[in-house]
mmCIF file of C-alpha atoms in Angstrom:
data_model
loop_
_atom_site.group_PDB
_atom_site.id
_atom_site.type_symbol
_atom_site.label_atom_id
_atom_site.label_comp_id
_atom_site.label_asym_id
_atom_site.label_seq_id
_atom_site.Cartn_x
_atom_site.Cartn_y
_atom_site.Cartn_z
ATOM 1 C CA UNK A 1 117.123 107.582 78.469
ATOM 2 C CA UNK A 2 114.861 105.162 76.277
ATOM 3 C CA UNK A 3 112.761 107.481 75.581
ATOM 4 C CA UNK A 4 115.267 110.115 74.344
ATOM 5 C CA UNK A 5 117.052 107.277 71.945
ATOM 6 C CA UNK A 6 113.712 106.873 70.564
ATOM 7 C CA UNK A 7 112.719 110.330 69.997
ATOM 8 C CA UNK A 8 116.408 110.143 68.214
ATOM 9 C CA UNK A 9 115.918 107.525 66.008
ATOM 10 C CA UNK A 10 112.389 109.236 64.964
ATOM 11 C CA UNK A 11 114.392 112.405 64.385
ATOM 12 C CA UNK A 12 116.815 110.698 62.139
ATOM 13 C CA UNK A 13 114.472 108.563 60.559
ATOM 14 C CA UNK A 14 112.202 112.407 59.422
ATOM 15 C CA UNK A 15 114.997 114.375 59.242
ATOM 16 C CA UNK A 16 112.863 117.351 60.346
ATOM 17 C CA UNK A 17 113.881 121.297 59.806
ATOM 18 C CA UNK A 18 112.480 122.074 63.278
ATOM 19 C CA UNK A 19 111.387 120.544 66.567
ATOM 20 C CA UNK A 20 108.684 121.602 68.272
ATOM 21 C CA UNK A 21 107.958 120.850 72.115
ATOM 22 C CA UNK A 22 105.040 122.242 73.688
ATOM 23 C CA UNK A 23 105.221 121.585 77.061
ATOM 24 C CA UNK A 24 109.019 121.909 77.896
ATOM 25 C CA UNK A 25 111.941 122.403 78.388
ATOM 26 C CA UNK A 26 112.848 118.636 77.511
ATOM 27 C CA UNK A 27 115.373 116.312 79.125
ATOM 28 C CA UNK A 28 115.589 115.325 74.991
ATOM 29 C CA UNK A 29 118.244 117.218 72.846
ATOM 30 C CA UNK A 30 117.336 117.327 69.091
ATOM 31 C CA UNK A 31 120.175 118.001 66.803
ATOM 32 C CA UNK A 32 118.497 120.504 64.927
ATOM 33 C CA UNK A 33 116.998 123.699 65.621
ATOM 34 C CA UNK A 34 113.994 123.569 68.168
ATOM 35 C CA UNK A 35 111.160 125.487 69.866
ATOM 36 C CA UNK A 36 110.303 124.510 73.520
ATOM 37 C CA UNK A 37 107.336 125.721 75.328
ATOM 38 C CA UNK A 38 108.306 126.181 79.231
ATOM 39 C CA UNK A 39 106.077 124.800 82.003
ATOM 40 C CA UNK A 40 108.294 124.882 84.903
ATOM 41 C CA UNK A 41 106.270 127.845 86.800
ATOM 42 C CA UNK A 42 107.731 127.258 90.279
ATOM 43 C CA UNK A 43 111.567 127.965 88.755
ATOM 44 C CA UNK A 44 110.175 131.653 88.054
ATOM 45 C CA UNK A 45 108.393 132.173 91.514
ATOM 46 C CA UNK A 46 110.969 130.088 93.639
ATOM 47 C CA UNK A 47 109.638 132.219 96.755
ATOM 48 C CA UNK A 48 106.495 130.060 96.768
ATOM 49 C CA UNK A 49 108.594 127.565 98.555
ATOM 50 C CA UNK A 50 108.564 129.709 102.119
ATOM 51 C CA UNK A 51 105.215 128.167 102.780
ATOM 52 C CA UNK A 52 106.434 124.699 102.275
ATOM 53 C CA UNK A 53 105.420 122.783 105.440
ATOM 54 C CA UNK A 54 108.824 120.871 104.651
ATOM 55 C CA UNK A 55 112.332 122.241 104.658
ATOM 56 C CA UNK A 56 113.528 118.536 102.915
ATOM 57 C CA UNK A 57 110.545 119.297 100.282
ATOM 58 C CA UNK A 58 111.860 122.459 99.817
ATOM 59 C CA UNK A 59 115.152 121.947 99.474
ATOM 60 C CA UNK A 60 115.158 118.947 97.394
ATOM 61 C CA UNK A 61 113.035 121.113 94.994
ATOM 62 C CA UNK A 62 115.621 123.914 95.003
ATOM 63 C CA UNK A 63 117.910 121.331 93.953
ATOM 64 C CA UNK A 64 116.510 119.921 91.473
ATOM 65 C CA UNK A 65 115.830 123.651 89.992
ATOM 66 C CA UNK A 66 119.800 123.936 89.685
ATOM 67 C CA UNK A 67 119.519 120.653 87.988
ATOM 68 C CA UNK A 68 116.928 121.378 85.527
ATOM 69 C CA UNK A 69 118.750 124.555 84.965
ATOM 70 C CA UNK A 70 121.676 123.090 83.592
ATOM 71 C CA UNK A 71 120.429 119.931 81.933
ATOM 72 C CA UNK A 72 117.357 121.312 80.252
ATOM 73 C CA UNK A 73 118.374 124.968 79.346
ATOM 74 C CA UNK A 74 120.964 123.683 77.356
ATOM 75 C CA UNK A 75 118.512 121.709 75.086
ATOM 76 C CA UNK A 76 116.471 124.612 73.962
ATOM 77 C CA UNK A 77 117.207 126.669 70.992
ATOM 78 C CA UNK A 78 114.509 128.859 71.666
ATOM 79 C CA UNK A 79 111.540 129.193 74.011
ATOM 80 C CA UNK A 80 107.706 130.009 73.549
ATOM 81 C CA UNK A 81 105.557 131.321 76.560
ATOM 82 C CA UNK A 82 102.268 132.453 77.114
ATOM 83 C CA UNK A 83 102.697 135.498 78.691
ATOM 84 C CA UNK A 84 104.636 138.538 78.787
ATOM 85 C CA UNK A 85 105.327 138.314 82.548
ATOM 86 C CA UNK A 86 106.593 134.731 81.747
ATOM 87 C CA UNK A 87 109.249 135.861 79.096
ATOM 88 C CA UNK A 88 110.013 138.833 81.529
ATOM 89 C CA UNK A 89 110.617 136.653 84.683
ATOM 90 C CA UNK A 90 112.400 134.420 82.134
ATOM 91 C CA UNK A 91 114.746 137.161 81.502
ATOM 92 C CA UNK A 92 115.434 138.663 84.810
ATOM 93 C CA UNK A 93 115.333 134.849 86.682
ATOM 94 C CA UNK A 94 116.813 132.816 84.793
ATOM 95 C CA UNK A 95 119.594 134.853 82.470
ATOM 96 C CA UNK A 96 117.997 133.590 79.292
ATOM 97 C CA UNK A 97 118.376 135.859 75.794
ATOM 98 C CA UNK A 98 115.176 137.675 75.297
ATOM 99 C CA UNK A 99 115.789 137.580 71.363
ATOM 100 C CA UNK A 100 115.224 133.653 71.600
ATOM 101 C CA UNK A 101 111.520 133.968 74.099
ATOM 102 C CA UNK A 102 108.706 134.479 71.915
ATOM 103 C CA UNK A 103 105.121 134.441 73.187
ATOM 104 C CA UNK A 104 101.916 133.584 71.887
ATOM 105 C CA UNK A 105 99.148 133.678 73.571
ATOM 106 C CA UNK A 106 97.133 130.461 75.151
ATOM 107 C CA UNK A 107 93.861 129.610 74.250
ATOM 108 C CA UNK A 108 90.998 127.151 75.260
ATOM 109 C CA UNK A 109 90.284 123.734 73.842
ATOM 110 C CA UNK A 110 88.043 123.090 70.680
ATOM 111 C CA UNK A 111 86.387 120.441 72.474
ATOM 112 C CA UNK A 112 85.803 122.790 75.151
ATOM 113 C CA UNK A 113 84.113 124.910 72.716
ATOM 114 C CA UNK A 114 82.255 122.767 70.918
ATOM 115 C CA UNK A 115 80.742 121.099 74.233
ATOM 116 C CA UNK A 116 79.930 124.340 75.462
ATOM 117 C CA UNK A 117 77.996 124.864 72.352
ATOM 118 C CA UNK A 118 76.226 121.879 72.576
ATOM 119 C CA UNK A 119 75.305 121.933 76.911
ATOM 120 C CA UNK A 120 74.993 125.707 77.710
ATOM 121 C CA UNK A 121 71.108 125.252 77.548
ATOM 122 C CA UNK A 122 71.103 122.223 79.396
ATOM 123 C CA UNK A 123 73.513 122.500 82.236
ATOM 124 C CA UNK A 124 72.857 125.008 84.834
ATOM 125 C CA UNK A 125 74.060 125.590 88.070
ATOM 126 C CA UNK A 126 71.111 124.257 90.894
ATOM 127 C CA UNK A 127 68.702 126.713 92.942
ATOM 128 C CA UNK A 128 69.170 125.433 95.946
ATOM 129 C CA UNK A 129 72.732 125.651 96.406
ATOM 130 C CA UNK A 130 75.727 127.209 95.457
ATOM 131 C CA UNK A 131 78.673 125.408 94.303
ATOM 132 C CA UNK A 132 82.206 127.066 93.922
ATOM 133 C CA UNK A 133 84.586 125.225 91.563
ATOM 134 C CA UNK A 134 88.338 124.469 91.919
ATOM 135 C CA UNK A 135 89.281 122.884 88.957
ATOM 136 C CA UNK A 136 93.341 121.751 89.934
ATOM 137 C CA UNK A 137 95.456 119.196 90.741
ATOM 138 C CA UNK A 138 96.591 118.664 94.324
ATOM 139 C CA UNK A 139 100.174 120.221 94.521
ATOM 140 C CA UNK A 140 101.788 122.917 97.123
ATOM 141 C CA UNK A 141 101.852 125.333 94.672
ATOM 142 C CA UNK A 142 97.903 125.162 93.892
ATOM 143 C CA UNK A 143 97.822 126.488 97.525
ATOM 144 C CA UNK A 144 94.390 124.654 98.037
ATOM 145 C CA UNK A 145 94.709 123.400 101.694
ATOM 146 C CA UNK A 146 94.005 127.315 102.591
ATOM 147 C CA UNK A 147 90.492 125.972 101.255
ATOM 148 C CA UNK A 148 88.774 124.635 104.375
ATOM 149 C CA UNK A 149 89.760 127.582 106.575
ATOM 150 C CA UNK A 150 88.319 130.202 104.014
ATOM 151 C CA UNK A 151 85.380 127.971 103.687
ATOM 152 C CA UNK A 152 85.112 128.273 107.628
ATOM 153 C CA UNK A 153 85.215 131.726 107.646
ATOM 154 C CA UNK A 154 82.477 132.229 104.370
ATOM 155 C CA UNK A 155 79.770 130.071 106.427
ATOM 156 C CA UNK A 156 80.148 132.878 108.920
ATOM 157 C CA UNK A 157 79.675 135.571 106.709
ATOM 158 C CA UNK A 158 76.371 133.625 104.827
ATOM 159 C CA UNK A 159 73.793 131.300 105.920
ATOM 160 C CA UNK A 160 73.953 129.995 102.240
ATOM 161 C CA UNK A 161 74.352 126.740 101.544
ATOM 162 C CA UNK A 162 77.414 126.829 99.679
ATOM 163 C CA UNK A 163 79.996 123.781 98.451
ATOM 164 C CA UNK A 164 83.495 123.496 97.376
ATOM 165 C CA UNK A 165 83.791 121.337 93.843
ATOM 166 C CA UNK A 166 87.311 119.681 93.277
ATOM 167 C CA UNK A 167 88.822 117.501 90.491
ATOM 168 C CA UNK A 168 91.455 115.780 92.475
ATOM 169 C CA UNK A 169 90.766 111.987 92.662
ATOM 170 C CA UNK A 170 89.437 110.699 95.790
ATOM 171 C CA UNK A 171 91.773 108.368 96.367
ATOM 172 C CA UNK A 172 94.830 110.505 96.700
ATOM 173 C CA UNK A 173 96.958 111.472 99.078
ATOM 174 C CA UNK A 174 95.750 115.185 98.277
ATOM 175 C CA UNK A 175 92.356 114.660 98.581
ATOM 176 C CA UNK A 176 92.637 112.827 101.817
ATOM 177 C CA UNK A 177 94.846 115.443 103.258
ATOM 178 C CA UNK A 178 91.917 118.242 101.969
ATOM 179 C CA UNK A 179 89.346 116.177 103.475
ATOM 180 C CA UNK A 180 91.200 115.624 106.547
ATOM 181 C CA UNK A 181 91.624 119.737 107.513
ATOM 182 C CA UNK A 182 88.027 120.209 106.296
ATOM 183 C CA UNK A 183 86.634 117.787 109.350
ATOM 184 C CA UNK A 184 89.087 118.946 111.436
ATOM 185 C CA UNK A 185 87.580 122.597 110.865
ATOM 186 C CA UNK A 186 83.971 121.466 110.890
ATOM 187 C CA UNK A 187 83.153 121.780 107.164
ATOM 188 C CA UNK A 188 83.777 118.664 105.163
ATOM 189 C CA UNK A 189 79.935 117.401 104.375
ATOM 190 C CA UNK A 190 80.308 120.852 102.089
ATOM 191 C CA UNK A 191 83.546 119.869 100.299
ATOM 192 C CA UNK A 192 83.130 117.329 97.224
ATOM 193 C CA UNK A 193 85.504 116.172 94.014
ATOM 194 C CA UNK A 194 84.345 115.082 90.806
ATOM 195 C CA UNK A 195 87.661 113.246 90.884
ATOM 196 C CA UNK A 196 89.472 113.682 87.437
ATOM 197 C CA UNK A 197 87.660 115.122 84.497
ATOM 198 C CA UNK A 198 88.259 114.616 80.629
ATOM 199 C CA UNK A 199 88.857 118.004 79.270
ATOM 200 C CA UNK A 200 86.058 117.314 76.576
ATOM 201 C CA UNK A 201 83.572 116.963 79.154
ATOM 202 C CA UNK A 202 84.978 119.435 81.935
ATOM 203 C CA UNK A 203 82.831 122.412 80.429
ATOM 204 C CA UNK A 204 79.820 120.775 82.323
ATOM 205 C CA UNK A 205 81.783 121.215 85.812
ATOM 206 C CA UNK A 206 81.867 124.958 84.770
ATOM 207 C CA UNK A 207 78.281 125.581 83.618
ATOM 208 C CA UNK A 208 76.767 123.500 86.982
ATOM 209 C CA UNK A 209 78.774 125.947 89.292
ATOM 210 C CA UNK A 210 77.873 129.560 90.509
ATOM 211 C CA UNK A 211 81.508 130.500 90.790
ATOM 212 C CA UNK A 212 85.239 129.221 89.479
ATOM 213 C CA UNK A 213 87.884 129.595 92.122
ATOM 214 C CA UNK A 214 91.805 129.658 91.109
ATOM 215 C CA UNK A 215 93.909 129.726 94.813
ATOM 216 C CA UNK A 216 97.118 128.752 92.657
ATOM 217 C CA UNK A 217 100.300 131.061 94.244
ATOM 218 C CA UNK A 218 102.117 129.958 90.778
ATOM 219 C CA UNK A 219 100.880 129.399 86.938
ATOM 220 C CA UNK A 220 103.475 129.920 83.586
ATOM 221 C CA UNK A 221 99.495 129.982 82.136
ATOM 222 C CA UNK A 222 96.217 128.402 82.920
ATOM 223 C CA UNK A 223 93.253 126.612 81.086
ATOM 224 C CA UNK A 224 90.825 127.791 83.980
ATOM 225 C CA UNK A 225 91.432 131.614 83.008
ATOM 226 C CA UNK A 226 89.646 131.327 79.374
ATOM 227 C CA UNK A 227 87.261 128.305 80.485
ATOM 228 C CA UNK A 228 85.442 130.419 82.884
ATOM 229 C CA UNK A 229 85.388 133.389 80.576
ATOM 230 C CA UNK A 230 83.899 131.510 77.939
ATOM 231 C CA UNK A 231 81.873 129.179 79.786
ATOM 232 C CA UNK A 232 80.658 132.723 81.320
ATOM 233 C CA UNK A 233 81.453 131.912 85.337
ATOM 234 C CA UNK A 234 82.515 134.721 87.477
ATOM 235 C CA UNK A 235 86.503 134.384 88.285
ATOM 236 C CA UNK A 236 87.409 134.485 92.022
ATOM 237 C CA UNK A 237 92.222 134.055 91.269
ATOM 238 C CA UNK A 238 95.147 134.847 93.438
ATOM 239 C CA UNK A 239 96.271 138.779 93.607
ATOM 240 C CA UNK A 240 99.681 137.599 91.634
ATOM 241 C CA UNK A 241 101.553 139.150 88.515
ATOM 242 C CA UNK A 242 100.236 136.108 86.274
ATOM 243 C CA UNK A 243 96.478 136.282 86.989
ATOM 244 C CA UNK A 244 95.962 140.265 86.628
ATOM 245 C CA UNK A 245 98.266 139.831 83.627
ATOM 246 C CA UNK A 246 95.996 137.607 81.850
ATOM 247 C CA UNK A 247 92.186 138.474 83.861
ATOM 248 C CA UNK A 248 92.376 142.303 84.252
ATOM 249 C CA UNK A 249 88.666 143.888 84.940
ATOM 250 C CA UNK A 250 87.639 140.186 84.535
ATOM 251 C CA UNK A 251 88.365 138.857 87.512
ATOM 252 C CA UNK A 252 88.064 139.653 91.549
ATOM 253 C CA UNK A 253 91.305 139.198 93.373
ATOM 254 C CA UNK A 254 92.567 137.947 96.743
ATOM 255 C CA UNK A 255 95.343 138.054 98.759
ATOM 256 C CA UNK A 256 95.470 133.895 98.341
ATOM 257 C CA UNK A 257 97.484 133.060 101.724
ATOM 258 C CA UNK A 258 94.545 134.805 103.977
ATOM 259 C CA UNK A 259 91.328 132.628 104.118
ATOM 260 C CA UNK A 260 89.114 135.688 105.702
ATOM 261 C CA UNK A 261 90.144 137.334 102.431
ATOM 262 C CA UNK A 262 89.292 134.545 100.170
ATOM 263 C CA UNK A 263 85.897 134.373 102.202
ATOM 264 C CA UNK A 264 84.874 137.633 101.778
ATOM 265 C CA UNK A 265 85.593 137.963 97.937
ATOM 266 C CA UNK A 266 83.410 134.836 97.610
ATOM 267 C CA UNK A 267 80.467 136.642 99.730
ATOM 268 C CA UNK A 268 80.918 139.928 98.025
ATOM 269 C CA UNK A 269 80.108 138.202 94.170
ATOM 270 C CA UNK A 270 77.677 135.951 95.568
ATOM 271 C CA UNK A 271 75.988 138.667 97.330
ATOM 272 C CA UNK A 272 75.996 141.686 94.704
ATOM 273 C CA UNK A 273 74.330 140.200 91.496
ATOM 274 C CA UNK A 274 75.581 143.399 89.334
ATOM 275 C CA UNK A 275 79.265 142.739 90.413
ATOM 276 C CA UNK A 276 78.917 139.040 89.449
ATOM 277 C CA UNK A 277 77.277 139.982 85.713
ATOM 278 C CA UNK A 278 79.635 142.565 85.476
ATOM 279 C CA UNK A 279 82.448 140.271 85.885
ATOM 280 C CA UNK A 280 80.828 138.200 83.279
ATOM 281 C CA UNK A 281 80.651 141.022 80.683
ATOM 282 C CA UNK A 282 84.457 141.944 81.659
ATOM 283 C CA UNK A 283 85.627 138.559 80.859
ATOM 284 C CA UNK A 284 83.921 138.317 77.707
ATOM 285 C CA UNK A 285 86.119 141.678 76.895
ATOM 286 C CA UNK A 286 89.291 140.210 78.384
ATOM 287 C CA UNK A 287 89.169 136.647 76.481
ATOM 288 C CA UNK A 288 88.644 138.698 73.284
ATOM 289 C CA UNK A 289 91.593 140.753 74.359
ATOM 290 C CA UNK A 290 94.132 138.565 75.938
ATOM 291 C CA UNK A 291 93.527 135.353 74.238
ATOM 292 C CA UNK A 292 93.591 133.410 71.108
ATOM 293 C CA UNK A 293 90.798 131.110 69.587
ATOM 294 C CA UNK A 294 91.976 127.952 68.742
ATOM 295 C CA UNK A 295 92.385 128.121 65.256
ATOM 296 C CA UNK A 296 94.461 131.512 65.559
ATOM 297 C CA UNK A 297 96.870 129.721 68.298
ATOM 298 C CA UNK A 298 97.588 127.164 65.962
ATOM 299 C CA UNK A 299 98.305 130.182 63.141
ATOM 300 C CA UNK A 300 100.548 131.950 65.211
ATOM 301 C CA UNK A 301 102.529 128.406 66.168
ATOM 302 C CA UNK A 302 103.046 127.576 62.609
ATOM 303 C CA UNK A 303 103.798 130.940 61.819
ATOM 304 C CA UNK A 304 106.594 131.310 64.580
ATOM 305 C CA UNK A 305 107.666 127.859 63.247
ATOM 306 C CA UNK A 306 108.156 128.858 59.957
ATOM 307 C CA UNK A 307 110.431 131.759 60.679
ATOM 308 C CA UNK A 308 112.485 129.721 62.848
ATOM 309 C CA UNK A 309 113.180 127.116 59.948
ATOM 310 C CA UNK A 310 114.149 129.964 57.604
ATOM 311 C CA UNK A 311 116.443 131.655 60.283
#
């Protein structure tokens, strides 16, 4: 491809020891030895795919799995992950040497940080309402159509007034679809997006809501794990491998393909203010425990690099 001649040419041109790609695998080959980062979370949970309102969707994904398999795998020296259960699934799944997965834990944005910092006095969530945020992109996997039904089924349970906060822009196909089940099921005035948000400014989506919401049936890792621990938001995440891997005590689980479920572990933090600051005190724990700052992520790259190029 044009962009893999170029990447070429800048490889020649630098002659570098290593190559480092942080968000892989790559459709790129480098001639020398390289570290790829692996994003491809559906490949590791391909059962996702059951739920798939379409069998072409479905398969054409399953295809292109076999694809990826073949023409990606073979460009990686070795990987770096973010988990354990990642490396592990990478392992078992997909046959790959677990002498050449290494994992270092993720982390949260500086500019997170430092906006945090600078807004946690002035941005607070409002009294007269409470707002749950879903901070995702609209795909199958992010299992957010479930949304309107469990929001159905929490305005029987509270006479609240309580509203769903998105980040998917509003004039996509997801957000259309979203809004389209949420009318159909009575509750769309309560659903809103903030359409797509800058990460350096996405901290004040976090502070202005009650609660952070992750539906997501499939994540390698995710920023909205250590955002709402830091930003001090109670977590509300799937009951999968991945999220009590990474959340622990810090979190409240569902079962994230039944919206009564979803519904009622919303009601139960909103209603019990000792569960939802123990949550916060948990997380604080957890994000100490389970996650790097910034400037040790960065450490632990270089690090990792550096023994690679001496290998």
């Amino acid at each position: 491809s044009k962009q893999g001649k170029y990447l070429s040419k800048l490889e020649r041109k630098y002659k570098p020891d290593q190559v480092f790609v942080v968000f892989g695998p790559s459709y790129w080959r480098p001639t020398v030895n390289n570290l790829q980062g692996f994003a491809l979370g559906k490949m590791l949970y391909p059962e996702v795919r059951k739920n798939y309102p379409s069998k072409i969707q479905r398969l054409k994904e399953e295809v292109f799995d076999l694809i990826k398999q073949k023409l990606l795998f073979r460009n990686v020296g070795n990987f770096v992950v973010e988990t354990e259960v990642v490396k592990s699934r990478l392992v078992k799944n997909l046959g790959i040497d677990s002498d050449k997965v290494f994992v270092i834990s993720n982390s949260y944005s500086p500019a997170f940080e430092q906006r945090l910092l600078e807004r946690q006095s002035q941005v607070q969530p409002s009294d007269d309402k409470i707002v749950v945020f879903i901070p995702s992109s609209f795909y199958h996997h992010k299992n957010l159509l479930i949304l309107p039904q469990a929001l159905k089924e929490l305005k029987s349970l509270s006479d609240r007034k309580i509203f769903f906060k998105f980040t998917i822009p509003e004039e996509s196909n997801g957000w259309k679809l979203l809004k389209k089940s949420a009318q159909n099921l009575g509750v769309s005035e309560y659903f809103f997006t903030v359409g797509h948000v800058p990460n350096n400014v996405i901290c004040d989506e976090y502070l202005s809501s009650q609660i952070v919401l992750c539906p997501s049936l499939v994540e390698s890792s995710t920023a909205v794990f250590p955002e709402s621990f830091i930003a001090k938001r109670p977590l509300i995440v799937s009951d999968r491998d991945f999220a009590r891997d990474l959340c622990g005590d810090g979190a409240i689980y569902f079962d994230p393909l039944n919206p009564i479920d979803i519904a009622q572990k919303i009601n139960l933090v909103l209603e019990d203010g000792s569960l939802y600051q123990l949550l916060v005190n948990n997380a604080s724990e957890v994000l100490k425990r389970n996650y790097l700052t910034p400037d040790e992520k960065w450490h632990a790259q270089k690090a990792l690099l550096m023994k690679l190029s001496h290998k």
